[in-house]
Coordinates of C-alpha atoms in Angstrom, one line a residue:
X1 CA 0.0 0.0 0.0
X2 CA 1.4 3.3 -1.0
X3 CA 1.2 6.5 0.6
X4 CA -0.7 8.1 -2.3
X5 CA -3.8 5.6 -2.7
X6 CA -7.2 6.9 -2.0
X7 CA -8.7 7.1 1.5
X8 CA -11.4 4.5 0.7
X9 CA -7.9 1.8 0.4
X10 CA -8.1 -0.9 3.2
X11 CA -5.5 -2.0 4.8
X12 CA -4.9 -5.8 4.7
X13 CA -4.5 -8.3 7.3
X14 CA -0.9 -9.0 6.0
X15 CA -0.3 -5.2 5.9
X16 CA 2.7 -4.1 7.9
X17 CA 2.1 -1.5 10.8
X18 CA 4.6 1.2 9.8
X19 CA 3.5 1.1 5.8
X20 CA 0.0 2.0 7.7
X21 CA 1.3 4.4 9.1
X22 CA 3.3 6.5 6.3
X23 CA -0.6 6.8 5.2
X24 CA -1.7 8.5 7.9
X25 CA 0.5 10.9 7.7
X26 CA 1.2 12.0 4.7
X27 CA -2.8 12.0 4.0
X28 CA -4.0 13.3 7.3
X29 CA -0.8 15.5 8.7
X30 CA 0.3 16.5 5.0
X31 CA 3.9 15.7 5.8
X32 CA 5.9 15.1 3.0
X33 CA 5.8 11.9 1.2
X34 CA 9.8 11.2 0.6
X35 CA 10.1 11.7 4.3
X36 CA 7.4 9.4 5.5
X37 CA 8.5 6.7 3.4
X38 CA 12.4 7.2 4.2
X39 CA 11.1 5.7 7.5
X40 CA 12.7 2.8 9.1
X41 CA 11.6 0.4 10.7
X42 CA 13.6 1.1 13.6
X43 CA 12.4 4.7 14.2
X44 CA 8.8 4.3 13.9
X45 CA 8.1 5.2 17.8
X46 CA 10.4 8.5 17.5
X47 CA 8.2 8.9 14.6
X48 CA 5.2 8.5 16.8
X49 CA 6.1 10.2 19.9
X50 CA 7.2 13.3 17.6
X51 CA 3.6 12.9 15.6
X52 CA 2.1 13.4 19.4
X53 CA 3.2 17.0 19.4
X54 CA 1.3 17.4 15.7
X55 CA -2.1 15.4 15.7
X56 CA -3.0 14.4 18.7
X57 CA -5.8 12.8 17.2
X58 CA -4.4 10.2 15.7
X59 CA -2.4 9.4 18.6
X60 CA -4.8 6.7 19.7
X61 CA -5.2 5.1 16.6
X62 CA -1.4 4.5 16.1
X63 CA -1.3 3.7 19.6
X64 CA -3.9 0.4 18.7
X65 CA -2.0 -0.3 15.7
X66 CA 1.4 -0.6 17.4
X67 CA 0.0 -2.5 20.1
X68 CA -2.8 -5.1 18.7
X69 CA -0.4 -5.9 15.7
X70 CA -0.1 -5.9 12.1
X71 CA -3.6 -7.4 11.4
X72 CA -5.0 -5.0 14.7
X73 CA -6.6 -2.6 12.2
X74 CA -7.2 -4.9 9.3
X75 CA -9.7 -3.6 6.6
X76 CA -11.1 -0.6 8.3
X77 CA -11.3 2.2 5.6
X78 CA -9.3 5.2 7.1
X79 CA -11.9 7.4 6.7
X80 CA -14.3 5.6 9.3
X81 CA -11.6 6.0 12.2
X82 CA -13.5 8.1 14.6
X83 CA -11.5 11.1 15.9
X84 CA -10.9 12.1 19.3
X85 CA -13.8 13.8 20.5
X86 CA -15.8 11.8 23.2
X87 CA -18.9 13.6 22.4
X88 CA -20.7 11.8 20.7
X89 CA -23.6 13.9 20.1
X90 CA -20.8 16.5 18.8
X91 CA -19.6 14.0 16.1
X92 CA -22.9 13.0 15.0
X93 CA -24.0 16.6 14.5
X94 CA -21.3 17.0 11.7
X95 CA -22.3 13.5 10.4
X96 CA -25.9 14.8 10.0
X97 CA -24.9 18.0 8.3
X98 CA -23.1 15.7 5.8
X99 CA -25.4 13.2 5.0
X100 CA -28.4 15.4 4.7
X101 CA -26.7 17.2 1.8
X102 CA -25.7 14.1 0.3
X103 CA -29.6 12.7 1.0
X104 CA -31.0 16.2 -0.8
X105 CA -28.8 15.6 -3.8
X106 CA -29.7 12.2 -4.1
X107 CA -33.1 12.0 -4.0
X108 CA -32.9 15.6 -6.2
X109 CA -31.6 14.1 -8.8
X110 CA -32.4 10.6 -8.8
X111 CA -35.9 10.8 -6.8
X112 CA -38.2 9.3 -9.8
X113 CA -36.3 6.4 -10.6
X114 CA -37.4 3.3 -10.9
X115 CA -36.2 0.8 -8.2
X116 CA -38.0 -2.4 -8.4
X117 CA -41.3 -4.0 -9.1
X118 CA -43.9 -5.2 -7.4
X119 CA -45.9 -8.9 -7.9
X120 CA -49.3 -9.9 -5.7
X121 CA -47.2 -12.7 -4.1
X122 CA -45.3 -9.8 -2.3
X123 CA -48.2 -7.8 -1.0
X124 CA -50.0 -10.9 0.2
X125 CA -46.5 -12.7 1.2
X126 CA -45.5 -10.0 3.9
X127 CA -44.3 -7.5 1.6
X128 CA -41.2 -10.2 1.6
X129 CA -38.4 -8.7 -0.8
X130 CA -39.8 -5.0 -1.2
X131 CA -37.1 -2.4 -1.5
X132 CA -39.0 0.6 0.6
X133 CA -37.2 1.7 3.5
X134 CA -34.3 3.3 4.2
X135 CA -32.1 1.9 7.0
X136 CA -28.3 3.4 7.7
X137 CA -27.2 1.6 10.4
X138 CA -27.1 -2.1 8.7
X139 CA -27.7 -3.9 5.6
X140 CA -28.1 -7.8 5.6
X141 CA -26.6 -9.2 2.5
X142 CA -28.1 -13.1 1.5
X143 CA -24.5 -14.3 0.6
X144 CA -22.9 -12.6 3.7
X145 CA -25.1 -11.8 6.4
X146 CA -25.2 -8.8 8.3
X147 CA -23.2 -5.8 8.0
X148 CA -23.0 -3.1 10.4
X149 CA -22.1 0.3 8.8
X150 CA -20.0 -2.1 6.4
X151 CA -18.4 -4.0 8.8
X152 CA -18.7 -7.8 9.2
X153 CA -19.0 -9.1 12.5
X154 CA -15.6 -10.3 12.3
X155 CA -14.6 -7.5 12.2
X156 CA -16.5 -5.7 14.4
X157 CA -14.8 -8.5 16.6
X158 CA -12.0 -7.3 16.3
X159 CA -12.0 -4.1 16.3
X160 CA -14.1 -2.7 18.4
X161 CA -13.0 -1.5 21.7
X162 CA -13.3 -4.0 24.7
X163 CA -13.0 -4.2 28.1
X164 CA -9.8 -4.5 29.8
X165 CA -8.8 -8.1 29.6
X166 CA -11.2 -9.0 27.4
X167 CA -11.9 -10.3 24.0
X168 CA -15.1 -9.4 22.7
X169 CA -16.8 -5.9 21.5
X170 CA -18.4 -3.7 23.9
X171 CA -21.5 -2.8 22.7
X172 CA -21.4 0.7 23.2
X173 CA -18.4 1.0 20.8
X174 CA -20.8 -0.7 18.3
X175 CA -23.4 1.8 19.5
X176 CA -21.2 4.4 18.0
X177 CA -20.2 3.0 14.7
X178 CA -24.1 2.4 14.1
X179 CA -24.9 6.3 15.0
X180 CA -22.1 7.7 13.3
X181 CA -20.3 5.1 10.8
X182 CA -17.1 6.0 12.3
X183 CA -15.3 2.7 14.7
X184 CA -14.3 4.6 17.8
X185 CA -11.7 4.8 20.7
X186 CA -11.4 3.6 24.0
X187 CA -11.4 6.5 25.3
X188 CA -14.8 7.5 23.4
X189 CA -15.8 4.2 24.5
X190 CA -15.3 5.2 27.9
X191 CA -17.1 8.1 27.7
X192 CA -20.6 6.4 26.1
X193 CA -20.6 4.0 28.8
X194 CA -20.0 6.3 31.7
X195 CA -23.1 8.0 30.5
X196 CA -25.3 5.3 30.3
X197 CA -24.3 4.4 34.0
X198 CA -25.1 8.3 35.5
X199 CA -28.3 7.5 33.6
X200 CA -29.2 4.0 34.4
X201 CA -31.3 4.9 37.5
X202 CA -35.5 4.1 37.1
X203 CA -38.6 7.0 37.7
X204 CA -39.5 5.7 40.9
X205 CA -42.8 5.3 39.8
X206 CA -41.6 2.7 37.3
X207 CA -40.0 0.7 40.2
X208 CA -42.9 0.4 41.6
X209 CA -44.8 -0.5 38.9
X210 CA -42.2 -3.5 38.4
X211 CA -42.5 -4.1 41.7
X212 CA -46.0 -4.7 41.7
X213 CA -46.4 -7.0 38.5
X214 CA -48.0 -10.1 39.2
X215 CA -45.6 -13.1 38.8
X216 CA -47.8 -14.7 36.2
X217 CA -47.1 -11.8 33.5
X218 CA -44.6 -12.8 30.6
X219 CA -41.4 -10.7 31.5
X220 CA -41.8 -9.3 27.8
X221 CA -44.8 -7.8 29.0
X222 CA -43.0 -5.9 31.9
X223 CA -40.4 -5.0 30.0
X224 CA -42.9 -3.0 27.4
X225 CA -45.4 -1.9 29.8
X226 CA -42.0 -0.4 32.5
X227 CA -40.5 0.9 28.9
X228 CA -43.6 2.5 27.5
X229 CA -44.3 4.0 31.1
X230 CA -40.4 5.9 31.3
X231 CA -42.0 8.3 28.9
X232 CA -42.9 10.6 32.0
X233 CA -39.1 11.7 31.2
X234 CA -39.1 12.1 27.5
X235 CA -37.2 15.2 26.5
X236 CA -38.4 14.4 23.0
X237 CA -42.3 14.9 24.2
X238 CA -41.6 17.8 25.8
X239 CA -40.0 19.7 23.4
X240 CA -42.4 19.1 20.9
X241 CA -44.8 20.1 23.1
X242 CA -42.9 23.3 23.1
X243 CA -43.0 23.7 19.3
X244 CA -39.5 23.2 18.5
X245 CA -38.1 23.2 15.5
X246 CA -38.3 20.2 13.5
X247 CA -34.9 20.9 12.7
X248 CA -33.7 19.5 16.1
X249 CA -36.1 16.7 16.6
X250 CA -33.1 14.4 16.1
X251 CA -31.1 15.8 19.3
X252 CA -34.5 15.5 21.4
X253 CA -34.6 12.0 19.6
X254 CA -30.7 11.2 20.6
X255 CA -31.2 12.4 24.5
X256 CA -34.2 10.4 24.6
X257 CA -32.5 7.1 23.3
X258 CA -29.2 7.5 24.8
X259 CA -31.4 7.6 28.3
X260 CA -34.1 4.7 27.4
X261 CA -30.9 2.3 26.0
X262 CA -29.1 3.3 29.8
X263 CA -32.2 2.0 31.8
X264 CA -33.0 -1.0 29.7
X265 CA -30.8 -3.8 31.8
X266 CA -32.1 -1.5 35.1
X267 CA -35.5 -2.7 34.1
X268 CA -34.5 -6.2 32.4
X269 CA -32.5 -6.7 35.5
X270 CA -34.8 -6.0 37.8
X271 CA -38.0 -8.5 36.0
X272 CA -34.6 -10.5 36.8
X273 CA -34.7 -10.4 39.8
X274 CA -38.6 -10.1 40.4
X275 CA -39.1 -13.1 38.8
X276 CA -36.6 -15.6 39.3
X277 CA -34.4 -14.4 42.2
X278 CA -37.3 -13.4 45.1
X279 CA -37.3 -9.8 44.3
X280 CA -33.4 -9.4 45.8
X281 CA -31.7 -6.2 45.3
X282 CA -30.2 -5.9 42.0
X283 CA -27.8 -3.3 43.7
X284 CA -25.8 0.2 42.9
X285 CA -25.0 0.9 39.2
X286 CA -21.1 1.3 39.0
X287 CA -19.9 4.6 36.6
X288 CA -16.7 2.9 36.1
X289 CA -18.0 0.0 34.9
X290 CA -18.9 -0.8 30.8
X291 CA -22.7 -0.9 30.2
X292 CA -22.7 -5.1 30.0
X293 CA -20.7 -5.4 33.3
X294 CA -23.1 -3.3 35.3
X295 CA -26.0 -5.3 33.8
X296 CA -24.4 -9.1 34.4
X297 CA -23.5 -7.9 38.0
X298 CA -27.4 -6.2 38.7
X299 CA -28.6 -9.5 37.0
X300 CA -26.4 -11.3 39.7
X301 CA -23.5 -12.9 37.8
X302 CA -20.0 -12.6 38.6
X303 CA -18.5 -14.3 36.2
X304 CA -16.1 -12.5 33.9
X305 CA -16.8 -14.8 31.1
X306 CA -20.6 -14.6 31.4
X307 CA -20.0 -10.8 31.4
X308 CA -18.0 -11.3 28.3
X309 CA -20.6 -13.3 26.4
X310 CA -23.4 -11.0 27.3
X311 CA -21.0 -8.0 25.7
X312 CA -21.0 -10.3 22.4
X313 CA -24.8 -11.1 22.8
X314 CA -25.6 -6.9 22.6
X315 CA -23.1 -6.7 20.3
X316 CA -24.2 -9.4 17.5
X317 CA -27.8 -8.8 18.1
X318 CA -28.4 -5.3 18.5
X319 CA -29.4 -5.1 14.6
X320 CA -30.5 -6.8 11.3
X321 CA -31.4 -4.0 9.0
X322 CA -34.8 -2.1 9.2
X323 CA -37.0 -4.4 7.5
X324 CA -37.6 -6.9 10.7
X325 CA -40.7 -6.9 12.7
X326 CA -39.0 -5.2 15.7
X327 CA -37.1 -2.8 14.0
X328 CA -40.0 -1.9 11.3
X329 CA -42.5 -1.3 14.2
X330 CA -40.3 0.8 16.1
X331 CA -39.6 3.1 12.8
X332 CA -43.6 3.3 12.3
X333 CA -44.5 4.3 15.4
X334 CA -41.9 6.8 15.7
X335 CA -43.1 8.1 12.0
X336 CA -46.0 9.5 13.8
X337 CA -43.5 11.3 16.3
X338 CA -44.6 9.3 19.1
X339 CA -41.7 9.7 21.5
X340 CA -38.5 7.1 21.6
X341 CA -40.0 5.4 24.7
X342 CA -43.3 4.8 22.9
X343 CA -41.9 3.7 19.8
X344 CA -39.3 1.4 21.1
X345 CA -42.2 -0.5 23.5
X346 CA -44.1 -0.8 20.2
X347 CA -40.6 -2.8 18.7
X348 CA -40.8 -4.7 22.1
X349 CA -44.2 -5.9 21.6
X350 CA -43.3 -7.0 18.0
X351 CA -40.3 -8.6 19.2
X352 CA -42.1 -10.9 21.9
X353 CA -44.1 -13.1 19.2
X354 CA -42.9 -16.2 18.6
X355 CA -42.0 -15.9 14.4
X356 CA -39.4 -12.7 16.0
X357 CA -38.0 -13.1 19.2
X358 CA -38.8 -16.3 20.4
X359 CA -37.2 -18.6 18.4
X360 CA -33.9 -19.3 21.1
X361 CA -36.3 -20.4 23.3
X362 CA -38.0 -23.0 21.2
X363 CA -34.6 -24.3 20.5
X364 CA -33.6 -25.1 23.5
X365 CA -36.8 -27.0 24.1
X366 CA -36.4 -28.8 20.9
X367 CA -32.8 -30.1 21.8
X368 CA -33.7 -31.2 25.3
X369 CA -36.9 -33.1 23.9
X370 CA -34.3 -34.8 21.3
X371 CA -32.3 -35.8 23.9
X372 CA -35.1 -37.3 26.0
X373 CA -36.8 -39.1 22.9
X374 CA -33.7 -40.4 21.4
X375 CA -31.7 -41.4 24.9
X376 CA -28.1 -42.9 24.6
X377 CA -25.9 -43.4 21.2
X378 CA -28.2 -41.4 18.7
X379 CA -27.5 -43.0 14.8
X380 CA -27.8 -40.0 11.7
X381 CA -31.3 -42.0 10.9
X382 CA -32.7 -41.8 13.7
X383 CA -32.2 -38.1 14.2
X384 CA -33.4 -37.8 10.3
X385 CA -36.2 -39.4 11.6
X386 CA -36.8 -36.7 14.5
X387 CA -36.2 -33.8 12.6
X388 CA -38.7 -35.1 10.0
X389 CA -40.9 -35.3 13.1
X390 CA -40.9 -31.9 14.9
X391 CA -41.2 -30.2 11.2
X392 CA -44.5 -31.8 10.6
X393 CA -45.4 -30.1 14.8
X394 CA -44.7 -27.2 14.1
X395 CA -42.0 -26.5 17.7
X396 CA -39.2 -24.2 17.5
X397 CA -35.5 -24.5 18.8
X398 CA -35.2 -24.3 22.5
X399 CA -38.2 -27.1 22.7
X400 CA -36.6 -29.0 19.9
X401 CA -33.4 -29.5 21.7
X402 CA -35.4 -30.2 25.2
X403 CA -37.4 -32.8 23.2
X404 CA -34.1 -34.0 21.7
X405 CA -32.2 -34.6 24.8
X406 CA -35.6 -36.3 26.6
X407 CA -36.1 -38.2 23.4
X408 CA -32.4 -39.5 23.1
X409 CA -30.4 -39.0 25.9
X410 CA -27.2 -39.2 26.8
X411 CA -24.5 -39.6 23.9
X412 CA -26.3 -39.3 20.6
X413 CA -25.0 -41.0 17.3
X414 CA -24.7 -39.5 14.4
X415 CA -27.3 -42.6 12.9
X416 CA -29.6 -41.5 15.7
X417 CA -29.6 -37.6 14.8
X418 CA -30.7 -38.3 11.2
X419 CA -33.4 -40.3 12.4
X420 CA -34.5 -37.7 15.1
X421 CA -34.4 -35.1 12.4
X422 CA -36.5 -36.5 9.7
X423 CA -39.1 -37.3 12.2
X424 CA -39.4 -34.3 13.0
X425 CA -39.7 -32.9 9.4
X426 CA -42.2 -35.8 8.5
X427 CA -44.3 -34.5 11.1
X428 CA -44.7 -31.3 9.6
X429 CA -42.4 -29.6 11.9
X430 CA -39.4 -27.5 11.3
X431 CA -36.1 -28.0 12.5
X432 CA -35.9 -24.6 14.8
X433 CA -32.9 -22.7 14.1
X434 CA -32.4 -23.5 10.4
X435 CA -33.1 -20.9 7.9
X436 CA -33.7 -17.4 7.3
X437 CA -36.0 -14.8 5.9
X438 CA -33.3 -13.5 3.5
X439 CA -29.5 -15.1 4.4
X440 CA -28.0 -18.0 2.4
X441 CA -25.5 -19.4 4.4
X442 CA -24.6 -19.7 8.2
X443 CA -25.5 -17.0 9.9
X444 CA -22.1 -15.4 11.0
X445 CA -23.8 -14.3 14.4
X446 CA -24.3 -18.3 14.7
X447 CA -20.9 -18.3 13.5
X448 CA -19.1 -16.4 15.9
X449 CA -21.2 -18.0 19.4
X450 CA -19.8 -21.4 17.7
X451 CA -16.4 -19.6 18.3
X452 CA -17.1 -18.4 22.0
X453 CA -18.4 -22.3 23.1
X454 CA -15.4 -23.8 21.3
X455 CA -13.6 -21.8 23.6
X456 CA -14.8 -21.8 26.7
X457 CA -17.7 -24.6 26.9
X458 CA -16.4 -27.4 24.8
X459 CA -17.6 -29.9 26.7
X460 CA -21.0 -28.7 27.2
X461 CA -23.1 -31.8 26.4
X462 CA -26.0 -29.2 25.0
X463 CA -23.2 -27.5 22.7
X464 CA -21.7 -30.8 21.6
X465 CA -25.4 -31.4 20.3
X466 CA -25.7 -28.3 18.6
X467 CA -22.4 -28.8 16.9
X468 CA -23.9 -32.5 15.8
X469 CA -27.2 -31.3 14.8
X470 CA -24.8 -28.8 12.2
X471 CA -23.2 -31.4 10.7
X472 CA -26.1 -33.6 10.7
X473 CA -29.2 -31.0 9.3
X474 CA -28.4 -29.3 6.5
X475 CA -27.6 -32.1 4.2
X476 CA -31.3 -33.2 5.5
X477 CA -32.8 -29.9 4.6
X478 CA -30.9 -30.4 1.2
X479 CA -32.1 -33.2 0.7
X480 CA -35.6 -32.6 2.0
X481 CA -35.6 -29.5 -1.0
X482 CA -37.8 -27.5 0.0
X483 CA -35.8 -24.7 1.8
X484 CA -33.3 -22.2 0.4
X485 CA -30.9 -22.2 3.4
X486 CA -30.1 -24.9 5.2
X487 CA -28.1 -23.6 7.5
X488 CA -28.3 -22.5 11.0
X489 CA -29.6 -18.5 12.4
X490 CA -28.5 -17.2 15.1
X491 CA -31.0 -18.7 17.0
X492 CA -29.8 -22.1 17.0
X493 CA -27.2 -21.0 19.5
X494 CA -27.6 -18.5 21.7
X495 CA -29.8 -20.2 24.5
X496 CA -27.5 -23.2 24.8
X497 CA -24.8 -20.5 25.6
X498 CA -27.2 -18.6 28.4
X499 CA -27.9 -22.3 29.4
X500 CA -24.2 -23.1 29.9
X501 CA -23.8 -20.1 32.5
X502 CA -26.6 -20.8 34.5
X503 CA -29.3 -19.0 32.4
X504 CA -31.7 -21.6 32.3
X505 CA -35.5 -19.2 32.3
X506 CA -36.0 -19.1 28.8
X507 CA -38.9 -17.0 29.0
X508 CA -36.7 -14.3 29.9
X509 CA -34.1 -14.7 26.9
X510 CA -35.9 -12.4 24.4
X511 CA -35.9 -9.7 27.0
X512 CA -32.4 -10.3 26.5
X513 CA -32.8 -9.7 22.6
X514 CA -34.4 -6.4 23.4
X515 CA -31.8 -4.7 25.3
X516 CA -29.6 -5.6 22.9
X517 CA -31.9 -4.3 20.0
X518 CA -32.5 -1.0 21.4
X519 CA -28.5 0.1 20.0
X520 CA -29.5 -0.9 16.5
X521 CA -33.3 0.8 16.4
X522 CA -32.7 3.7 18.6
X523 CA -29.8 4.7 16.3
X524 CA -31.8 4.2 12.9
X525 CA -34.8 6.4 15.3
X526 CA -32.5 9.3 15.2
X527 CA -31.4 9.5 11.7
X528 CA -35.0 9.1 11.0
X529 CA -35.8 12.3 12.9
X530 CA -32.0 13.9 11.2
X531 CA -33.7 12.8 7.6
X532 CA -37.0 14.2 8.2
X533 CA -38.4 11.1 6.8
X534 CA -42.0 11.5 7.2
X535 CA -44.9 9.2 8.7
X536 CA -45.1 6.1 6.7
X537 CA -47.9 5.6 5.1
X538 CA -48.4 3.1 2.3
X539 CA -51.2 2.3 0.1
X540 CA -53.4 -1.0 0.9
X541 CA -55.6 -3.0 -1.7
X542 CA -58.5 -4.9 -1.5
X543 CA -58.6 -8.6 -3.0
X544 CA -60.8 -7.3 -5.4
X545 CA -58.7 -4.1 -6.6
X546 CA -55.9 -6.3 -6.5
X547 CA -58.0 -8.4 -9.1
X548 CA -58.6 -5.7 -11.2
X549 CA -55.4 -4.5 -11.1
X550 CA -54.0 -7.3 -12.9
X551 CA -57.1 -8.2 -15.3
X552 CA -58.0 -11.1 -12.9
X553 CA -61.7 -10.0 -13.0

């Protein structure tokens, strides 16, 4: 890589540190090209400690690259290196001033083109496919799965800021590459998450309210009804109440969400506790503490690796573009300027139906009813056999692997699995876990839990199934040829994980899913309000004018 190549160049894994570095400055601090590259190797932390006195704010950035490594920074476009501002409301201010002109022109000169059609299988199938809303934080691509401001989860993996000691993302540093497309600093990481604890605490009204729940109501429902009633303290409300300038609804919009995403594992922490824990203390929120640390510990967990999977969990599942039920119902309802709070307990409410959220849970039933029907050494028929079975019933994951485990027990052969698995199918069932809406491969968040057990649960009897059933489904489903991914969702993992640790409620798991989602809606909520995109309002048909629409009648 040379000095002089363009700033959308990424740098390779195999790229060396210091050639990195002769980019950066000569294209940020302008010194002069024959003199960066005269470098040796042997004077790159002169080089360094004399660049300190120049640009400070690149400091950082060559500090990570020094000490993570030659691959440390690999493919992260220059230009999305976040700067050294920790305010985050500051930076995305001058991102919104940017992409609104870039927006205007756009849709100025290409706003009556033509960008796809649409067929009466689409408006009847779930609008499945359509190209009609505009999301920035993610796109989902069917070959690779999910990208978050264009970066992988891989690479968000690695990336990211994380905790000291740790391996995996903290979710706020995600939280700021989704609002501003810029991968930040430690120290900006600090920063967000020392403002989510100073505004963690709960309206006391709210506590009381979650206090008083009966213990009979779905902890999805407390979670909604304790979000939607934290609107008391929207700032969003009240200004526009005010009549302030729709000009500025975003930063109402941003102080609102920055807020509601601070008391979300408060209030999932304390259903927690309600629930499954005999209403015990879920104790003092820490300030120097990350966001995931202060929620394991209020949730009552202290241990580090359970802290560290939960950071992953917010991380990989905080968004999926804006087309999915949560997401979509969150972006309506705020269309009509109903207040983040509101908006975000209307995503909640999608999120809790079993086609969305649910779908961990049902596979850890599914495995544990595998086990139980099966019992001891499981041959590749017999879990063919089961598979066909619990497709033709209709269960999901969670109870699929409960059912498995009961069914089978013990060890399971590969012989076994087959059979287990195309009983199921035969049965009308699905095999929970396995597919996806609009991905055609293995779902890299699946991917990357896979990654985590391998490392630290190995042995886990539940994982070693999971890993099994992988090896074992898809050439079923391929076979079976009737589905356009085999492969497994993120779905097919995560609750054996949250089992592992001691997590075993899985009525509580999407609540889970929703702290985690509020980082990828609440940011697409405020460039909603920075876009001015209006209140969403599409056309509907009748049968009948459908009919005539196409000559049917």
């Amino acid at each position: 890589m040379n000095p002089n190549e363009t700033e959308d160049k990424c740098i390779e894994d195999n790229a060396e540190k210091h050639v990195y570095l002769q980019y950066i400055l000569y294209k940020n601090l302008h010194i002069s090209r024959a003199l960066v590259m005269s470098v040796s190797d042997d004077n790159w932390h002169t080089v360094i400690n004399t660049v300190s006195h120049i640009g400070r704010r690149f400091v950082p950035l060559m500090d990570r690259v020094l000490v993570e490594g030659y691959g440390g920074l690999a493919t992260i476009p220059v230009r999305h290196i976040s700067g050294d501002s920790t305010d985050l409301k500051g930076v995305l201010a001058k991102k919104i001033v940017e992409h609104q002109k870039r927006v205007k022109e756009f849709r100025s000169a290409y706003g009556p083109k033509v960008i796809g059609e649409i067929t009466v299988d689409q408006v009847y199938g779930g609008m499945r496919g359509l190209k009609s809303l505009v999301t920035e934080t993610s796109y989902l691509d069917p070959d690779e799965g999910i990208a978050f401001r264009g970066y992988s989860i891989p690479q968000i993996r690695k990336s990211l800021p994380k905790a000291a000691g740790g391996d995996e993302p903290l979710p706020e540093g995600l939280y700021w590459l989704l609002l501003t497309g810029e991968v930040p600093s430690a120290e900006q990481v600090k920063a967000v998450s020392k403002t989510l604890a100073e505004h963690a605490d709960l309206p006391s009204h709210v506590v009381t309210m979650l206090n008083n729940f009966p213990s009979n109501l779905h902890p999805m429902s407390q979670f909604s009804a304790a979000i939607t009633a934290c609107n008391t303290e929207s700032l969003f409300a009240k200004a526009y109440n005010e009549g302030v300038n729709k000009a500025i609804y975003w930063e109402h919009t941003f102080d609102d969400s920055l807020r509601l995403i601070a008391k979300l594992p408060t209030i999932a922490a304390t259903i927690y506790r309600n629930l499954y824990r005999d209403g015990s203390s879920i104790g003092a929120i820490d300030t120097n503490k990350d966001w995931s640390a202060n929620f394991t510990s209020m949730l009552g967990y202290n241990d580090p690796k359970f802290t560290e999977l939960i950071r992953l969990y917010l991380a990989i599942h905080s968004d999926h573009e804006g087309g999915n039920v949560s997401a979509h119902a969150t972006h309506l309802v705020g269309s009509a300027l109903s207040d983040p709070y509101l908006s975000f307990a209307a995503g909640m409410n999608g999120l809790a139906g079993p086609l969305h959220g649910l779908a961990n849970q049902e596979v850890l039933i599914w495995l544990t009813k595998l086990q139980k029907e099966l019992g001891g050494e499981v041959s590749d028929d017999k879990l063919k056999e089961f598979v066909w079975k619990t497709l033709k019933s209709g269960q999901e994951v969670l109870i699929w692997l409960t059912k498995l485990q009961k069914e089978l027990g013990g060890e399971v052969s590969d012989d076994k699995l087959k059979e287990f698995v195309w009983k199921t199918l035969k049965s009308g069932q699905v095999v929970p876990g396995y597919g996806h809406a609009v991905l055609r491969k293995t779902d890299p968040r699946y991917i990357v839990q896979r990654e985590f057990s391998l490392k630290h649960l190995p042995d886990y009897p539940l994982f070693k199934l999971v890993s099994q059933i992988y090896k074992v489904v898809p050439p079923i489903l391929l076979e079976l040829g009737k589905v356009k991914n085999p492969w497994p969702n993120v779905d097919a993992h995560s609750g054996v994980i949250l089992q592992y640790f001691g997590m075993k409620e899985m009525s509580y798991y999407t609540v889970l899913f929703g702290v985690s989602r509020a980082l990828g809606v609440m940011s697409s909520l405020i460039w909603d309000r920075a876009l001015g995109l209006p209140l969403e309002r599409p056309k509907s048909m009748t049968t009948e004018g459908l009919q005539k629409l196409v000559g049917a009648t």
